[in-house]
Short mmCIF file of C-alpha atoms in Angstrom, two decimals:
data_model
loop_
_atom_site.label_atom_id
_atom_site.label_comp_id
_atom_site.label_asym_id
_atom_site.label_seq_id
_atom_site.Cartn_x
_atom_site.Cartn_y
_atom_site.Cartn_z
CA UNK A 1 -11.83 31.11 9.26
CA UNK A 2 -13.54 29.15 12.07
CA UNK A 3 -16.02 31.05 14.25
CA UNK A 4 -15.29 29.03 17.40
CA UNK A 5 -12.12 27.82 19.09
CA UNK A 6 -11.92 24.04 19.38
CA UNK A 7 -9.97 22.46 22.28
CA UNK A 8 -6.53 20.91 21.76
CA UNK A 9 -8.06 17.50 22.48
CA UNK A 10 -10.85 17.86 19.87
CA UNK A 11 -11.34 14.61 17.94
CA UNK A 12 -12.35 13.98 14.33
CA UNK A 13 -15.87 13.27 15.63
CA UNK A 14 -16.00 16.68 17.36
CA UNK A 15 -15.32 18.47 14.07
CA UNK A 16 -17.76 16.25 12.15
CA UNK A 17 -20.49 16.94 14.71
CA UNK A 18 -20.23 20.68 14.08
CA UNK A 19 -22.30 19.78 10.99
CA UNK A 20 -23.91 16.39 11.71
CA UNK A 21 -25.03 16.69 15.33
CA UNK A 22 -26.37 14.00 17.66
CA UNK A 23 -29.87 15.45 17.18
CA UNK A 24 -29.55 14.88 13.42
CA UNK A 25 -28.39 11.30 14.03
CA UNK A 26 -31.23 10.69 16.52
CA UNK A 27 -33.71 11.91 13.90
CA UNK A 28 -32.26 9.37 11.43
CA UNK A 29 -32.87 6.65 14.04
CA UNK A 30 -36.51 7.74 14.59
CA UNK A 31 -37.29 8.10 10.87
CA UNK A 32 -35.62 4.79 9.94
CA UNK A 33 -37.66 2.93 12.57
CA UNK A 34 -40.86 4.68 11.44
CA UNK A 35 -40.17 3.76 7.80
CA UNK A 36 -39.43 0.12 8.76
CA UNK A 37 -42.78 -0.07 10.58
CA UNK A 38 -44.65 1.51 7.67
CA UNK A 39 -42.91 -0.78 5.15
CA UNK A 40 -43.77 -3.91 7.13
CA UNK A 41 -47.41 -2.85 7.56
CA UNK A 42 -47.66 -2.63 3.80
CA UNK A 43 -45.54 -5.58 2.64
CA UNK A 44 -45.64 -7.98 5.59
CA UNK A 45 -43.71 -8.32 8.82
CA UNK A 46 -39.95 -8.82 8.90
CA UNK A 47 -39.04 -11.04 11.85
CA UNK A 48 -35.33 -10.31 11.40
CA UNK A 49 -35.83 -6.56 11.98
CA UNK A 50 -35.18 -4.95 15.38
CA UNK A 51 -35.44 -1.18 15.82
CA UNK A 52 -32.12 0.54 15.11
CA UNK A 53 -30.31 2.37 17.95
CA UNK A 54 -28.17 5.52 17.94
CA UNK A 55 -25.01 3.42 18.40
CA UNK A 56 -25.94 1.27 15.39
CA UNK A 57 -26.74 4.35 13.29
CA UNK A 58 -23.28 5.77 14.01
CA UNK A 59 -21.71 2.43 13.09
CA UNK A 60 -23.80 2.35 9.89
CA UNK A 61 -22.45 5.78 8.90
CA UNK A 62 -18.94 4.66 9.87
CA UNK A 63 -19.08 1.72 7.46
CA UNK A 64 -20.26 3.97 4.63
CA UNK A 65 -17.61 6.61 5.34
CA UNK A 66 -14.90 3.91 5.34
CA UNK A 67 -15.51 3.51 1.57
CA UNK A 68 -14.22 7.06 1.05
CA UNK A 69 -10.78 6.04 2.35
CA UNK A 70 -10.53 2.44 1.11
CA UNK A 71 -12.31 2.67 -2.25
CA UNK A 72 -14.30 -0.40 -3.15
CA UNK A 73 -17.18 -1.03 -5.51
CA UNK A 74 -19.51 -2.18 -2.73
CA UNK A 75 -19.62 -1.39 0.98
CA UNK A 76 -20.43 -5.09 1.52
CA UNK A 77 -16.82 -5.87 0.51
CA UNK A 78 -15.92 -5.07 4.14
CA UNK A 79 -17.35 -8.48 5.19
CA UNK A 80 -15.96 -10.41 2.20
CA UNK A 81 -12.78 -12.46 2.15
CA UNK A 82 -11.45 -10.54 -0.86
CA UNK A 83 -8.98 -7.70 -1.34
CA UNK A 84 -11.30 -4.99 0.06
CA UNK A 85 -12.26 -6.86 3.23
CA UNK A 86 -11.64 -5.04 6.52
CA UNK A 87 -11.57 -7.47 9.44
CA UNK A 88 -10.78 -4.74 11.99
CA UNK A 89 -14.21 -3.10 11.59
CA UNK A 90 -16.28 -6.01 10.23
CA UNK A 91 -16.78 -7.46 13.73
CA UNK A 92 -18.70 -4.43 15.06
CA UNK A 93 -21.87 -5.33 13.11
CA UNK A 94 -22.90 -8.36 11.08
CA UNK A 95 -23.40 -7.98 7.34
CA UNK A 96 -27.06 -9.05 7.60
CA UNK A 97 -27.77 -6.37 10.23
CA UNK A 98 -26.03 -3.72 8.12
CA UNK A 99 -28.11 -4.71 5.08
CA UNK A 100 -31.33 -4.46 7.13
CA UNK A 101 -30.45 -0.90 8.23
CA UNK A 102 -29.51 -0.01 4.65
CA UNK A 103 -32.89 -1.35 3.43
CA UNK A 104 -34.92 0.83 5.81
CA UNK A 105 -32.58 3.85 6.18
CA UNK A 106 -34.52 7.13 5.95
CA UNK A 107 -34.22 10.79 6.94
CA UNK A 108 -37.89 11.61 6.26
CA UNK A 109 -40.16 8.56 6.45
CA UNK A 110 -43.48 10.22 5.50
CA UNK A 111 -44.40 12.81 2.94
CA UNK A 112 -46.55 15.58 4.39
CA UNK A 113 -49.59 16.79 2.45
CA UNK A 114 -48.02 20.27 2.01
CA UNK A 115 -44.79 18.91 0.50
CA UNK A 116 -44.28 19.56 -3.20
CA UNK A 117 -40.46 19.60 -3.21
CA UNK A 118 -38.99 16.58 -4.99
CA UNK A 119 -36.09 16.43 -2.52
CA UNK A 120 -38.37 16.29 0.53
CA UNK A 121 -36.64 13.13 1.80
CA UNK A 122 -33.29 14.93 2.06
CA UNK A 123 -34.16 18.66 2.39
CA UNK A 124 -34.31 18.79 6.24
CA UNK A 125 -30.80 17.29 6.37
CA UNK A 126 -29.47 19.76 3.75
CA UNK A 127 -31.00 22.66 5.72
CA UNK A 128 -29.41 21.42 8.95
CA UNK A 129 -26.05 21.02 7.19
CA UNK A 130 -26.32 24.56 5.79
CA UNK A 131 -26.94 25.97 9.28
CA UNK A 132 -23.83 24.13 10.48
CA UNK A 133 -21.71 25.52 7.63
CA UNK A 134 -22.96 29.07 8.29
CA UNK A 135 -22.40 28.98 12.05
CA UNK A 136 -19.01 27.20 12.06
CA UNK A 137 -17.13 29.16 9.41
CA UNK A 138 -16.75 32.73 8.15
CA UNK A 139 -15.56 32.69 4.50
CA UNK A 140 -13.00 35.01 2.92
CA UNK A 141 -14.04 37.78 0.54
CA UNK A 142 -13.16 35.77 -2.59
CA UNK A 143 -15.43 32.82 -3.39
CA UNK A 144 -16.08 30.56 -6.37
CA UNK A 145 -19.30 29.12 -7.83
CA UNK A 146 -18.71 25.77 -9.52
CA UNK A 147 -19.62 22.09 -9.77
CA UNK A 148 -17.22 20.06 -7.60
CA UNK A 149 -15.56 17.01 -9.04
CA UNK A 150 -17.72 14.10 -7.82
CA UNK A 151 -17.32 11.67 -10.68
CA UNK A 152 -16.88 7.90 -10.43
CA UNK A 153 -13.66 6.48 -9.02
CA UNK A 154 -11.31 6.61 -12.09
CA UNK A 155 -9.60 3.34 -11.08
CA UNK A 156 -12.93 1.49 -11.18
CA UNK A 157 -13.95 3.12 -14.48
CA UNK A 158 -10.64 2.05 -16.06
CA UNK A 159 -11.06 -1.57 -14.98
CA UNK A 160 -14.79 -2.26 -15.48
CA UNK A 161 -16.31 -3.57 -18.71
CA UNK A 162 -18.55 -1.64 -21.11
CA UNK A 163 -21.53 -3.69 -19.95
CA UNK A 164 -20.91 -2.66 -16.31
CA UNK A 165 -20.62 0.97 -17.37
CA UNK A 166 -23.93 0.83 -19.23
CA UNK A 167 -25.64 -0.69 -16.19
CA UNK A 168 -24.57 2.22 -13.97
CA UNK A 169 -27.28 4.85 -14.08
CA UNK A 170 -26.42 8.47 -14.71
CA UNK A 171 -27.03 10.86 -11.85
CA UNK A 172 -30.46 12.49 -11.94
CA UNK A 173 -29.25 15.68 -10.30
CA UNK A 174 -26.58 18.36 -10.55
CA UNK A 175 -24.73 19.68 -7.52
CA UNK A 176 -23.23 23.18 -7.38
CA UNK A 177 -21.37 24.83 -4.52
CA UNK A 178 -20.23 28.24 -3.31
CA UNK A 179 -16.72 27.73 -2.02
CA UNK A 180 -14.25 29.90 -0.09
CA UNK A 181 -11.29 30.09 -2.47
CA UNK A 182 -8.75 30.82 0.30
CA UNK A 183 -9.40 27.63 2.29
CA UNK A 184 -11.53 25.35 0.08
CA UNK A 185 -14.37 25.32 2.66
CA UNK A 186 -17.70 24.76 0.89
CA UNK A 187 -20.06 27.43 2.23
CA UNK A 188 -23.25 26.40 0.43
CA UNK A 189 -24.61 23.45 -1.52
CA UNK A 190 -27.31 23.68 -4.18
CA UNK A 191 -28.92 20.54 -5.65
CA UNK A 192 -31.02 20.67 -8.80
CA UNK A 193 -32.94 17.66 -10.09
CA UNK A 194 -32.61 16.90 -13.79
CA UNK A 195 -36.17 15.58 -13.89
CA UNK A 196 -37.74 18.53 -12.09
CA UNK A 197 -41.32 19.25 -13.07
CA UNK A 198 -42.22 22.11 -15.38
CA UNK A 199 -40.01 24.69 -17.02
CA UNK A 200 -37.59 24.74 -14.07
CA UNK A 201 -36.40 21.19 -14.74
CA UNK A 202 -32.73 20.85 -15.61
CA UNK A 203 -33.52 19.10 -18.91
CA UNK A 204 -35.72 22.00 -19.98
CA UNK A 205 -33.03 24.55 -19.16
CA UNK A 206 -29.90 22.57 -20.02
CA UNK A 207 -27.10 24.76 -21.45
CA UNK A 208 -29.40 27.75 -21.15
CA UNK A 209 -28.59 30.93 -19.22
CA UNK A 210 -31.78 30.72 -17.11
CA UNK A 211 -30.64 27.58 -15.32
CA UNK A 212 -27.16 28.82 -14.45
CA UNK A 213 -28.49 32.24 -13.46
CA UNK A 214 -31.00 30.52 -11.15
CA UNK A 215 -28.22 28.37 -9.65
CA UNK A 216 -26.01 31.42 -9.01
CA UNK A 217 -28.85 33.35 -7.33
CA UNK A 218 -29.69 30.37 -5.10
CA UNK A 219 -26.06 29.96 -4.05
CA UNK A 220 -25.67 33.66 -3.28
CA UNK A 221 -29.00 34.27 -1.50
CA UNK A 222 -27.18 34.67 1.86
CA UNK A 223 -24.29 36.70 0.43
CA UNK A 224 -25.93 40.07 -0.23
CA UNK A 225 -24.50 43.17 1.47
CA UNK A 226 -21.19 41.49 2.41
CA UNK A 227 -18.97 42.79 -0.43
CA UNK A 228 -18.01 39.28 -1.52
CA UNK A 229 -16.13 38.80 -4.79
CA UNK A 230 -17.62 35.82 -6.66
CA UNK A 231 -15.64 34.06 -9.40
CA UNK A 232 -17.70 32.27 -12.04
CA UNK A 233 -17.17 29.99 -15.03
CA UNK A 234 -18.45 30.69 -18.56
CA UNK A 235 -21.86 29.05 -18.06
CA UNK A 236 -22.77 31.48 -15.22
CA UNK A 237 -21.03 34.67 -16.40
CA UNK A 238 -23.48 37.22 -17.84
CA UNK A 239 -23.87 41.01 -17.80
CA UNK A 240 -27.46 40.91 -16.51
CA UNK A 241 -26.58 38.60 -13.59
CA UNK A 242 -23.50 40.63 -12.60
CA UNK A 243 -25.49 43.89 -12.66
CA UNK A 244 -28.19 42.30 -10.51
CA UNK A 245 -25.56 41.07 -8.02
CA UNK A 246 -23.93 44.52 -7.89
CA UNK A 247 -27.20 45.99 -6.58
CA UNK A 248 -26.91 43.49 -3.69
CA UNK A 249 -23.26 44.50 -3.05
CA UNK A 250 -21.94 41.24 -4.49
CA UNK A 251 -19.10 41.78 -6.96
CA UNK A 252 -18.06 39.35 -9.69
CA UNK A 253 -15.24 38.25 -11.95
CA UNK A 254 -16.08 35.69 -14.59
CA UNK A 255 -14.59 33.99 -17.63
CA UNK A 256 -16.70 34.66 -20.72
CA UNK A 257 -17.28 32.28 -23.62
CA UNK A 258 -19.09 33.27 -26.81
CA UNK A 259 -20.35 29.66 -27.00
CA UNK A 260 -21.41 28.97 -23.38
CA UNK A 261 -22.13 32.39 -21.87
CA UNK A 262 -25.13 34.69 -22.15
CA UNK A 263 -23.55 37.58 -24.11
CA UNK A 264 -26.69 39.76 -24.12
CA UNK A 265 -25.80 43.46 -23.85
CA UNK A 266 -22.08 43.03 -24.61
CA UNK A 267 -20.45 44.87 -27.56
CA UNK A 268 -20.04 42.51 -30.58
CA UNK A 269 -16.70 44.14 -31.46
CA UNK A 270 -15.20 42.69 -28.25
CA UNK A 271 -16.59 39.21 -28.91
CA UNK A 272 -14.99 38.82 -32.36
CA UNK A 273 -11.35 37.80 -32.62
CA UNK A 274 -9.20 40.35 -34.45
CA UNK A 275 -7.56 39.16 -37.65
CA UNK A 276 -4.30 41.01 -37.03
CA UNK A 277 -1.76 38.84 -35.15
CA UNK A 278 -1.33 39.80 -31.50
CA UNK A 279 1.52 39.28 -29.07
CA UNK A 280 1.00 37.47 -25.76
CA UNK A 281 -0.17 39.73 -22.95
CA UNK A 282 -1.94 42.28 -25.15
CA UNK A 283 -5.49 43.19 -24.18
CA UNK A 284 -8.43 45.43 -25.02
CA UNK A 285 -10.95 46.89 -22.56
CA UNK A 286 -14.49 48.26 -22.82
CA UNK A 287 -16.23 49.74 -19.80
CA UNK A 288 -19.80 50.53 -18.77
CA UNK A 289 -20.04 52.06 -15.31
CA UNK A 290 -18.14 49.75 -12.95
CA UNK A 291 -18.31 46.84 -15.40
CA UNK A 292 -15.27 45.99 -17.51
CA UNK A 293 -15.08 43.60 -20.45
CA UNK A 294 -11.47 42.48 -20.99
CA UNK A 295 -10.21 40.64 -24.07
CA UNK A 296 -6.73 39.29 -23.28
CA UNK A 297 -4.49 37.35 -25.65
CA UNK A 298 -2.30 34.38 -24.60
CA UNK A 299 -2.04 31.77 -27.38
CA UNK A 300 -5.71 32.51 -27.90
CA UNK A 301 -8.30 35.09 -26.89
CA UNK A 302 -9.66 35.02 -23.33
CA UNK A 303 -12.52 37.28 -22.26
CA UNK A 304 -13.34 38.33 -18.71
CA UNK A 305 -16.28 40.29 -17.32
CA UNK A 306 -15.75 41.98 -13.95
CA UNK A 307 -16.92 44.78 -11.67
CA UNK A 308 -14.61 43.72 -8.81
CA UNK A 309 -11.26 44.88 -10.22
CA UNK A 310 -10.13 48.05 -11.95
CA UNK A 311 -9.01 47.30 -15.53
CA UNK A 312 -6.19 49.83 -15.06
CA UNK A 313 -4.52 47.76 -12.33
CA UNK A 314 -1.78 45.56 -13.73
CA UNK A 315 -1.15 41.92 -12.88
CA UNK A 316 1.05 39.14 -14.19
CA UNK A 317 0.68 35.47 -15.07
CA UNK A 318 3.85 33.47 -14.37
CA UNK A 319 4.56 30.55 -16.70
CA UNK A 320 7.44 28.17 -16.12
CA UNK A 321 8.63 28.22 -19.73
CA UNK A 322 7.72 31.66 -21.01
CA UNK A 323 8.25 33.64 -17.79
CA UNK A 324 5.96 36.54 -16.89
CA UNK A 325 3.04 37.50 -19.13
CA UNK A 326 1.45 40.92 -18.40
CA UNK A 327 -2.32 41.03 -17.86
CA UNK A 328 -4.99 43.06 -16.02
CA UNK A 329 -5.27 42.30 -12.29
CA UNK A 330 -8.69 40.66 -12.84
CA UNK A 331 -7.10 38.00 -15.08
CA UNK A 332 -4.38 37.26 -12.51
CA UNK A 333 -6.94 37.00 -9.68
CA UNK A 334 -9.20 34.69 -11.70
CA UNK A 335 -6.30 32.38 -12.61
CA UNK A 336 -5.14 32.20 -8.97
CA UNK A 337 -8.57 31.31 -7.58
CA UNK A 338 -9.30 28.81 -10.35
CA UNK A 339 -5.94 27.17 -9.67
CA UNK A 340 -6.81 26.82 -5.97
CA UNK A 341 -10.14 25.13 -6.71
CA UNK A 342 -8.42 22.69 -9.11
CA UNK A 343 -5.98 21.80 -6.31
CA UNK A 344 -8.93 21.33 -3.90
CA UNK A 345 -10.64 18.98 -6.37
CA UNK A 346 -7.42 17.00 -6.86
CA UNK A 347 -6.93 16.64 -3.09
CA UNK A 348 -10.46 16.09 -1.79
CA UNK A 349 -12.55 14.59 -4.62
CA UNK A 350 -10.96 11.16 -4.05
CA UNK A 351 -12.44 11.12 -0.53
CA UNK A 352 -16.08 11.01 -1.65
CA UNK A 353 -18.03 7.99 -0.38
CA UNK A 354 -17.89 5.17 -2.96
CA UNK A 355 -21.35 3.73 -2.22
CA UNK A 356 -23.64 4.38 -5.22
CA UNK A 357 -27.31 3.79 -4.32
CA UNK A 358 -30.05 3.86 -6.96
CA UNK A 359 -32.26 6.34 -5.09
CA UNK A 360 -31.49 9.96 -5.93
CA UNK A 361 -32.05 11.31 -2.41
CA UNK A 362 -29.56 8.77 -1.03
CA UNK A 363 -26.97 9.74 -3.65
CA UNK A 364 -27.38 13.39 -2.60
CA UNK A 365 -27.12 12.39 1.07
CA UNK A 366 -23.78 10.57 0.68
CA UNK A 367 -22.33 13.41 -1.41
CA UNK A 368 -23.42 15.89 1.28
CA UNK A 369 -21.88 13.74 4.04
CA UNK A 370 -18.61 13.60 2.04
CA UNK A 371 -18.58 17.40 1.71
CA UNK A 372 -19.28 17.75 5.47
CA UNK A 373 -16.26 15.53 6.29
CA UNK A 374 -14.00 17.52 3.94
CA UNK A 375 -15.21 20.75 5.61
CA UNK A 376 -14.59 19.21 9.05
CA UNK A 377 -11.01 18.38 8.02
CA UNK A 378 -10.44 21.95 6.78
CA UNK A 379 -11.59 23.30 10.17
CA UNK A 380 -9.38 20.73 11.90
CA UNK A 381 -6.33 21.90 9.91
CA UNK A 382 -7.05 25.50 10.96
CA UNK A 383 -7.40 24.57 14.66
CA UNK A 384 -4.81 24.12 17.40
CA UNK A 385 -5.74 20.42 17.58
CA UNK A 386 -3.96 19.93 14.22
CA UNK A 387 -0.63 21.00 15.71
CA UNK A 388 -1.00 18.28 18.35
CA UNK A 389 -1.94 15.31 16.13
CA UNK A 390 -1.26 16.38 12.49
CA UNK A 391 -3.52 13.84 10.76
CA UNK A 392 -3.57 13.68 6.97
CA UNK A 393 -6.99 13.67 5.26
CA UNK A 394 -6.90 9.86 5.05
CA UNK A 395 -5.91 9.52 8.73
CA UNK A 396 -8.65 11.98 9.73
CA UNK A 397 -11.19 9.83 7.86
CA UNK A 398 -9.92 6.66 9.55
CA UNK A 399 -10.12 8.32 12.97
CA UNK A 400 -13.72 9.39 12.26
CA UNK A 401 -14.68 5.85 11.18
CA UNK A 402 -13.18 4.35 14.34
CA UNK A 403 -14.92 6.91 16.58
CA UNK A 404 -18.28 6.28 14.88
CA UNK A 405 -17.79 2.54 15.33
CA UNK A 406 -16.79 3.02 18.98
CA UNK A 407 -13.36 1.43 18.59
CA UNK A 408 -10.87 2.19 21.35
CA UNK A 409 -7.74 2.46 19.21
CA UNK A 410 -6.53 6.08 19.17
CA UNK A 411 -3.19 5.72 17.40
CA UNK A 412 -2.99 7.35 13.94
CA UNK A 413 -2.44 5.19 10.85
CA UNK A 414 0.86 5.45 9.01
#
């Protein structure tokens, strides 16, 4: 849960600034102004440009965040006269001023000579965000490694033409997270560029165990010695990785797939489906030290690799139609945590910022901001302030937008 007690009067902005502080915002102001100066020195002066202020930077973020609540194809729709226009916030800043800030917006204006990292324009912000996540929240023992659902707005995809779909560029990065499966709080973000140089690039390692093993190690670099139980999907699950984690006192439970997983070191007899018909709930187990390989049958064979649960302990999967199906405790635990993450994705993925810039670092930035707001709402729901105001996720987002824009209205939306 939260590491600090927030006051009853804490606002949406107070929770958001646990992760995105005023110092971070001030740095955005400085870097944006530096980039504007550098750009104009190179390409000619821009008479319409005036240095951005902290108040304007907050308003700029507020406009962007508003697209996570009222989904629209372009943030500029706020100033239009169409369906997605928002007159209540459009008066705070003119569209031309917003577009100028958007043109020059930067977090790191200059590349230092020592920088080799491709994400250098966003890395300081990601590091700052990670410090905020670590200091504001203490996760539960059970955590999940996965790729959160950050796909395009399904309503837009259903209504746009094939030509529009082709024009939209595919993301040039993958984003994985380590997430507390009791609360949904995202503890760590890991971004990997698809066009990374050398053998570490995502394209070079795609669908290969090295990539997913590297992702898992990066996400768990701060987890050693804490007896966490990490749940993993088939692409990450492997005997070598789980044994390496066990040495660091990190325990695992993962779904295994003969097609997607690295099955090195596992007995072939457990990876082949038996020809004799089996009844639901039957399972076979092979052990090596603390590691158990479980093959469980339920309208198909499901395999699990774990060193976090004893294979002797019994659990149960409850189905609405067929009732209770017996299974090892590891299978029950995996199903419960996977179910929670699916519910998290269903609830929170629709609140990702709709703005889709062409620059990769900006795409990463808006995804990271969206995750920070979702985390802020989770902390808000666990605080005493929630019992006073009881905002929904949409209302919390609207409150944050209004506070960033400096609007006086404090009444919740209904």
